[in-house]
XYZ file of C-alpha atoms in Angstrom:
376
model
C -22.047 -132.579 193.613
C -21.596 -135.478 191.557
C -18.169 -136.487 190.031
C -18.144 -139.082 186.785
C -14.805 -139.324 185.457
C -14.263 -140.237 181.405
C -11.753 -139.573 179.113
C -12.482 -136.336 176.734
C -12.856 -137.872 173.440
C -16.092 -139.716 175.008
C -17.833 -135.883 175.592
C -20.884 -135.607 173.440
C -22.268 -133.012 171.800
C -23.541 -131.134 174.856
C -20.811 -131.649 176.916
C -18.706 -129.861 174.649
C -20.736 -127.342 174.145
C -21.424 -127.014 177.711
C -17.334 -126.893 178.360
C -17.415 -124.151 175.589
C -20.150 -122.250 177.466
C -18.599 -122.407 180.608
C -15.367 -120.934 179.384
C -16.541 -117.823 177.454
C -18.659 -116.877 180.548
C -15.386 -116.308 182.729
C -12.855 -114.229 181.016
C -10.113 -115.927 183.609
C -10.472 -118.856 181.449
C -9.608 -117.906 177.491
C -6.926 -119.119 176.978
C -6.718 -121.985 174.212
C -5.081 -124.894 176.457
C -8.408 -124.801 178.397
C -10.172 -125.140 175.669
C -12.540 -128.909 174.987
C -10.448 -129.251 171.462
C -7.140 -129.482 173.280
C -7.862 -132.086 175.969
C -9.670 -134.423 172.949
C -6.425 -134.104 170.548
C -4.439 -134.821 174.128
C -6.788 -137.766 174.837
C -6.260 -139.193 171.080
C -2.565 -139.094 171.528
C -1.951 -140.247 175.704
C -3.837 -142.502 177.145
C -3.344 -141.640 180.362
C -4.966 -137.918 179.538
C -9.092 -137.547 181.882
C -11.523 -135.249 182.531
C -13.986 -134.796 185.914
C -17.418 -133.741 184.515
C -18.698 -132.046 187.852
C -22.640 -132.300 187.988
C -25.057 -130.380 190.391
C -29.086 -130.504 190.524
C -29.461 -127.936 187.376
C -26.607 -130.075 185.451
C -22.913 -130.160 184.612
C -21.555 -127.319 186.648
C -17.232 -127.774 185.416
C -15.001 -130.025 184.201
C -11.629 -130.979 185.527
C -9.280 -131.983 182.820
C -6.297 -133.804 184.092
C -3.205 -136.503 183.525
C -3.423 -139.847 185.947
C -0.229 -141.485 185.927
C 1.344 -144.340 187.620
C 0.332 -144.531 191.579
C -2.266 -142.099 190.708
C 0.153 -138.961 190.260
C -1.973 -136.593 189.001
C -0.559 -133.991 186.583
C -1.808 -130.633 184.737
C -3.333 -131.693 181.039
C -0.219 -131.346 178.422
C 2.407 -130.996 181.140
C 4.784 -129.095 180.737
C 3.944 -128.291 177.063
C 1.466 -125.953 178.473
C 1.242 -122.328 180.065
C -2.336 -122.684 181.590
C -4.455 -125.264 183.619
C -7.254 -125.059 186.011
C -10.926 -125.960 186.481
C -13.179 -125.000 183.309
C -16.607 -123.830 186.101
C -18.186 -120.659 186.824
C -16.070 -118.144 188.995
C -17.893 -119.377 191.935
C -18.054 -122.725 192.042
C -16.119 -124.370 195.124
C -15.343 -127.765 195.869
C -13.461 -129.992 198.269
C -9.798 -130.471 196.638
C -9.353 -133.256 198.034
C -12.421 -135.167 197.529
C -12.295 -133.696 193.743
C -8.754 -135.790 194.147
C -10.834 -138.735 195.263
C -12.979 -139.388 192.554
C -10.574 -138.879 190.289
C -7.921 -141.691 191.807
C -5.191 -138.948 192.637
C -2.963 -139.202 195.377
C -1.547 -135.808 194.345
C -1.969 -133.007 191.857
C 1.379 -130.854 191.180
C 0.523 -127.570 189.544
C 2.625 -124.524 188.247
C 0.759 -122.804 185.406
C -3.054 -123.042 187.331
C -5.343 -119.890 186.847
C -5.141 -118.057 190.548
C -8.162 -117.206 192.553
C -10.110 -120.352 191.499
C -11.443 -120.855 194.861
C -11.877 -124.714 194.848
C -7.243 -124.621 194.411
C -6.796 -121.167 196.225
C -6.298 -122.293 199.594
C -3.310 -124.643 198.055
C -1.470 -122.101 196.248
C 2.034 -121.649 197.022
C 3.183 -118.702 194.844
C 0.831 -116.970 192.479
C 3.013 -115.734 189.532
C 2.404 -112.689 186.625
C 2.352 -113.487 183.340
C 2.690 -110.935 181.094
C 0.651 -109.972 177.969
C 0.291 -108.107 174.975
C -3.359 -106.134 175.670
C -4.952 -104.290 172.340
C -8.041 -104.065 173.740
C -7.444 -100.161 173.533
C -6.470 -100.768 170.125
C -2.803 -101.991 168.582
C -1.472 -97.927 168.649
C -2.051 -97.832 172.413
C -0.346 -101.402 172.431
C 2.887 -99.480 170.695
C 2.736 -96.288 172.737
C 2.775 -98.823 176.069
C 6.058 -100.568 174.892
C 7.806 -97.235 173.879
C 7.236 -95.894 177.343
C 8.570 -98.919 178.150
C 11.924 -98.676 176.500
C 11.974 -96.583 173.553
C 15.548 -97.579 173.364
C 14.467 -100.903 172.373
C 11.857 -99.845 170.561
C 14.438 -98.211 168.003
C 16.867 -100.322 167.995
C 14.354 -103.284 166.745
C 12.891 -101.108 164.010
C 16.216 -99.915 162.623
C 16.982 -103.683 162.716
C 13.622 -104.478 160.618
C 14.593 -101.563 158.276
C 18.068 -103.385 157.959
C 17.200 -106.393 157.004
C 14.669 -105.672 154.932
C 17.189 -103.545 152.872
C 19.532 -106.075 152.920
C 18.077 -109.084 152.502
C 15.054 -108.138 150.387
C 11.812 -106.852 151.008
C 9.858 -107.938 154.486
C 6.643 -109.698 154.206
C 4.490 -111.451 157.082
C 2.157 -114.306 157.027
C -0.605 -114.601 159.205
C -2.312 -118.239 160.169
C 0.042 -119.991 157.368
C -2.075 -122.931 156.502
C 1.516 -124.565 154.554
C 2.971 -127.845 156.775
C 6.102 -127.519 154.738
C 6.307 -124.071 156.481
C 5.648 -125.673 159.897
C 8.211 -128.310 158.840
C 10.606 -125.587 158.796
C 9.865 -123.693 162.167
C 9.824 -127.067 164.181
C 13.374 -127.618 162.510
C 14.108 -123.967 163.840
C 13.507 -124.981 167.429
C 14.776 -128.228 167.767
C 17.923 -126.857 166.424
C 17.363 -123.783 169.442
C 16.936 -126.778 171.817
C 19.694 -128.147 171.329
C 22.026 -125.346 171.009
C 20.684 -123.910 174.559
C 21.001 -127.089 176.445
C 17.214 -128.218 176.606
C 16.085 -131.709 175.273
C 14.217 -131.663 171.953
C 10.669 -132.096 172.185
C 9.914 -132.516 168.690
C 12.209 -135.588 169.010
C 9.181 -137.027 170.844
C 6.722 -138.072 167.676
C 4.191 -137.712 169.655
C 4.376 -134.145 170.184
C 4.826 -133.671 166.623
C 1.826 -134.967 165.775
C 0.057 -132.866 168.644
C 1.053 -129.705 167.012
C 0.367 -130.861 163.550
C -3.340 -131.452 164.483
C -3.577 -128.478 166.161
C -2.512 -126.695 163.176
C -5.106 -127.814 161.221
C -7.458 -127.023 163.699
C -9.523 -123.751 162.455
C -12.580 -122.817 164.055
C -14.105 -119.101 165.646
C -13.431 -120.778 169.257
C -10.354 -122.290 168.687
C -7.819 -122.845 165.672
C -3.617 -123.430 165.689
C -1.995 -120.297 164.171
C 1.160 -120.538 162.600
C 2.487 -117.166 161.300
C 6.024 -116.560 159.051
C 8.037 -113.379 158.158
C 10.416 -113.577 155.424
C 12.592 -111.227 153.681
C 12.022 -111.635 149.315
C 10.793 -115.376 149.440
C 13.372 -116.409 152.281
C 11.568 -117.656 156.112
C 13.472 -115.435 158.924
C 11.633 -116.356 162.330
C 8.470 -117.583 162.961
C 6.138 -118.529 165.386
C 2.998 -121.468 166.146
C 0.892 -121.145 168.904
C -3.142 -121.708 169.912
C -6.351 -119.178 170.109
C -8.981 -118.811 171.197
C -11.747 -116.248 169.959
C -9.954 -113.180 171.375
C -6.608 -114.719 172.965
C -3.316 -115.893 171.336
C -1.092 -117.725 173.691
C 2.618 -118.233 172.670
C 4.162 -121.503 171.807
C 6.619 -122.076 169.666
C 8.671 -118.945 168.545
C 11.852 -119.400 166.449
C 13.857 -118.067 163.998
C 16.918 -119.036 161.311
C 20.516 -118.350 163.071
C 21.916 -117.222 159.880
C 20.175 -113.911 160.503
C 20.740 -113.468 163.902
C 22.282 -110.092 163.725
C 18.959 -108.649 162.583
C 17.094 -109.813 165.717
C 14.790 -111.400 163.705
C 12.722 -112.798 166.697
C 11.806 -109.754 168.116
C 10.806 -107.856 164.438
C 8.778 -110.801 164.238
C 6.953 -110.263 167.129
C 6.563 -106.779 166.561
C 4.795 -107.920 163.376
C 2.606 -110.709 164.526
C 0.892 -108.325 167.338
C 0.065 -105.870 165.040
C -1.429 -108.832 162.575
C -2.748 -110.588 165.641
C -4.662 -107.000 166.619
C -5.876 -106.690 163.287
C -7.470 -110.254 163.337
C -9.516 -108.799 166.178
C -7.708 -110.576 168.923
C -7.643 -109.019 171.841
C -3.865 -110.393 173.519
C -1.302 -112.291 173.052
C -0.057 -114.223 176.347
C 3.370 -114.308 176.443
C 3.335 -117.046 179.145
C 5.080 -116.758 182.175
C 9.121 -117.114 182.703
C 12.386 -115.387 182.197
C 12.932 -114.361 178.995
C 13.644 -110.110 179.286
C 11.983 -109.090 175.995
C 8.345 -110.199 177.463
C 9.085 -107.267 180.042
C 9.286 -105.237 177.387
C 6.336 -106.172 175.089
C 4.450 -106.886 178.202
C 1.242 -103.794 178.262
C -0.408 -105.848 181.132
C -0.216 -109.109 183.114
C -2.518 -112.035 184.217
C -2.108 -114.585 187.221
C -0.948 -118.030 186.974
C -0.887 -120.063 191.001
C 2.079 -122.762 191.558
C 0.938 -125.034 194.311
C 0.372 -128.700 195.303
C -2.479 -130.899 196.723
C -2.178 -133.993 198.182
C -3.601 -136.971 199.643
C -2.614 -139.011 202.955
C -0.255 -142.413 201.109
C 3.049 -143.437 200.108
C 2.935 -142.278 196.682
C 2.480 -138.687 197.976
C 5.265 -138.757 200.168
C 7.437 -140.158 197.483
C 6.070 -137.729 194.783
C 6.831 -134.531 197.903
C 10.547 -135.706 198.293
C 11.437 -135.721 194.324
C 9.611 -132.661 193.250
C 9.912 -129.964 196.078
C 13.442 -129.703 196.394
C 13.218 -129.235 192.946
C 10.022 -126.558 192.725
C 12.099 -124.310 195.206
C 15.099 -124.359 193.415
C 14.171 -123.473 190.100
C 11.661 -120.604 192.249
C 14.652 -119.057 193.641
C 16.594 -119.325 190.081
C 13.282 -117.409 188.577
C 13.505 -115.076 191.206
C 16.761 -113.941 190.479
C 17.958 -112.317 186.859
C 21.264 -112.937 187.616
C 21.064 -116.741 188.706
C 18.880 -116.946 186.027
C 21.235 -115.401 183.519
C 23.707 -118.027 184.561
C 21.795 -121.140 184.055
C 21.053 -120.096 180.495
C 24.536 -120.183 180.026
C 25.159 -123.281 181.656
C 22.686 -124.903 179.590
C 23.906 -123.007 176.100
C 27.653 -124.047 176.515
C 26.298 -127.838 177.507
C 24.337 -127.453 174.495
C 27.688 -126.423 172.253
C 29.647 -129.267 173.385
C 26.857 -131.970 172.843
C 26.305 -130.822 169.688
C 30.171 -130.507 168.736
C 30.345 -134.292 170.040
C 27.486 -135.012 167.836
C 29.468 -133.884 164.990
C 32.573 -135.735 165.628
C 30.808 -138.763 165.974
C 31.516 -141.896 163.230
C 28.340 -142.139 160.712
C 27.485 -145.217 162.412
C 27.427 -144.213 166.002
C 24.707 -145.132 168.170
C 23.706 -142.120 170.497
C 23.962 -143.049 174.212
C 21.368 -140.348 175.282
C 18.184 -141.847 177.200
C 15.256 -141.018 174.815
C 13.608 -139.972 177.803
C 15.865 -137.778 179.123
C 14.247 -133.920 179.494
């Protein structure tokens, strides 16, 4: 095997279509943050964003996309902005880890959201995780029938909460793949706002990211295209969501919705909405993306794999890199693991969030934030 290592946006023609090959050929891999167009729009933005182009005797056999930071920390492409990593190769295409790790200058490699089973990270794998999915491959009435026998409690109680607020607050209408940026404008605003309020740090308050998403929205192609979708009740925006496809797969991103009609659950109508529109566009799922939010066990009508794990290197950037980020990885497993503890940070991190954002509002006109604009 031979390993050349370049920096996405310098693909060619055949490269990319090579990449694009490659990942329609293995159903493992369709998922949209795998996909050639996200690692170039990551590679115009970071500069610290590569890709291995893996080459046998009948040509390019995979590519590798990766981040190379300092001391040649190696991280999954987009971080933690992203639900899926891995190796973009056929099924059966093994190589050494290590010496993959070599030609690409990386002590280690950290990963939590890789595709499991890929057989060249497989023996590194830690914890393989499920993450659930929306499946209408048997059509979106099957979809519907699967989430009533999965609570048909909750299955009433959203509709008569749809039926509510349409009544109340006018007529329900849904948009599917909103090409508007002022209605993006407003669904970022949403979850910044939902950010803060819960605790987390803002990451539209990194430009940078803001940008990401807005090319991606305007990125609309059969392979791959941002979709940004919007219901409303009369002319008024009640929750929304933008997130990436591919051809057949919709992975979740950025859900949100306005407070002021919180009563109605207007998150979950929402979603209700988008996978029937999202079924009728001919896609195929919706990944919901791994973690521990209770209404994907609900929606859930099937699950795929996603490997947590860590390869490393023999030097002292390993070893420093192992002592600040495995304490850590076990402790937010074991939170993960456990509804309850898991139930308890989330309120940890909402009532932080209440009294940050009280303090914000007390604060003089004038005042200067002491918050680290790094902070996560």
């Amino acid at each position: 095997m031979n390993i050349q290592v370049a920096r996405p946006g310098e693909l060619g023609d055949a490269e990319r279509a090579r990449w694009r090959e490659l990942q329609r050929a293995d159903p493992g891999l369709d998922n949209p943050f795998l996909s050639v167009e996200f690692a170039v729009a990551m590679d115009r933005l970071r500069d610290y964003v590569r890709v291995a182009v893996i080459s046998d005797a009948s040509g390019i056999a995979g590519f590798f996309p990766y981040e190379r930071h300092s001391f040649g920390i190696g991280k999954p492409l987009g971080g933690f902005l992203t639900t899926c990593h891995g190796l973009i190769a056929s099924p059966e295409l093994r190589l050494d880890a290590k010496a993959l790790l070599r030609a690409c200058r990386l002590s280690v490699f950290d990963f939590d959201h890789l595709v499991a089973g890929q057989p060249t990270f497989a023996p590194y794998e830690s914890d393989v995780r499920p993450a659930p999915v929306m499946d209408f491959t048997a059509g979106f009435g099957a979809w519907l029938e699967q989430i009533k026998a999965n609570s048909p409690k909750n299955l009433k109680t959203v509709r008569y909460k749809e039926r509510k607020l349409g009544r109340e607050q006018g007529g329900l209408r849904f948009e599917w793949a909103s090409a508007d940026p002022e209605v993006l404008r407003v669904l970022l605003a949403w979850k910044s706002d939902q950010y803060r309020r819960t605790g987390r740090v803002d990451r539209f308050a990194q430009p940078w990211i803001v940008e990401l998403t807005d090319m991606m929205h305007a990125e609309n192609s059969s392979d791959f295209a941002g979709v940004l979708t919007m219901l409303y009740a009369g002319d008024v925006p009640i929750a929304g969501h933008f997130g990436l496809r591919t051809a057949t797969t919709l992975v979740g991103w950025f859900p949100a919705y306005d407070t002021e009609f919180g009563r109605y659950s207007p998150g979950i109508v929402h979603h209700l909405q988008m996978a029937e529109a999202a079924a009728n566009a001919g896609l195929h799922m919706v990944d919901m993306g791994k973690g521990g939010k209770e209404y994907k066990d609900w929606l859930k009508s099937g699950v795929l794999y996603v490997a947590e794990g860590r390869i490393s290197r023999p030097s002292a950037a390993a070893a420093v890199h192992w002592m600040g980020r495995t304490p850590f990885n076990k402790a937010r497993t074991i939170v993960m693991d456990r509804p309850s503890l898991y139930r308890a940070a989330d309120r940890v991190l909402k009532g932080f969030g209440r009294v940050r954002t009280s303090m914000q509002q007390q604060e003089p006109p004038n005042a200067v934030s002491q918050e680290p604009t790094g902070a996560r």
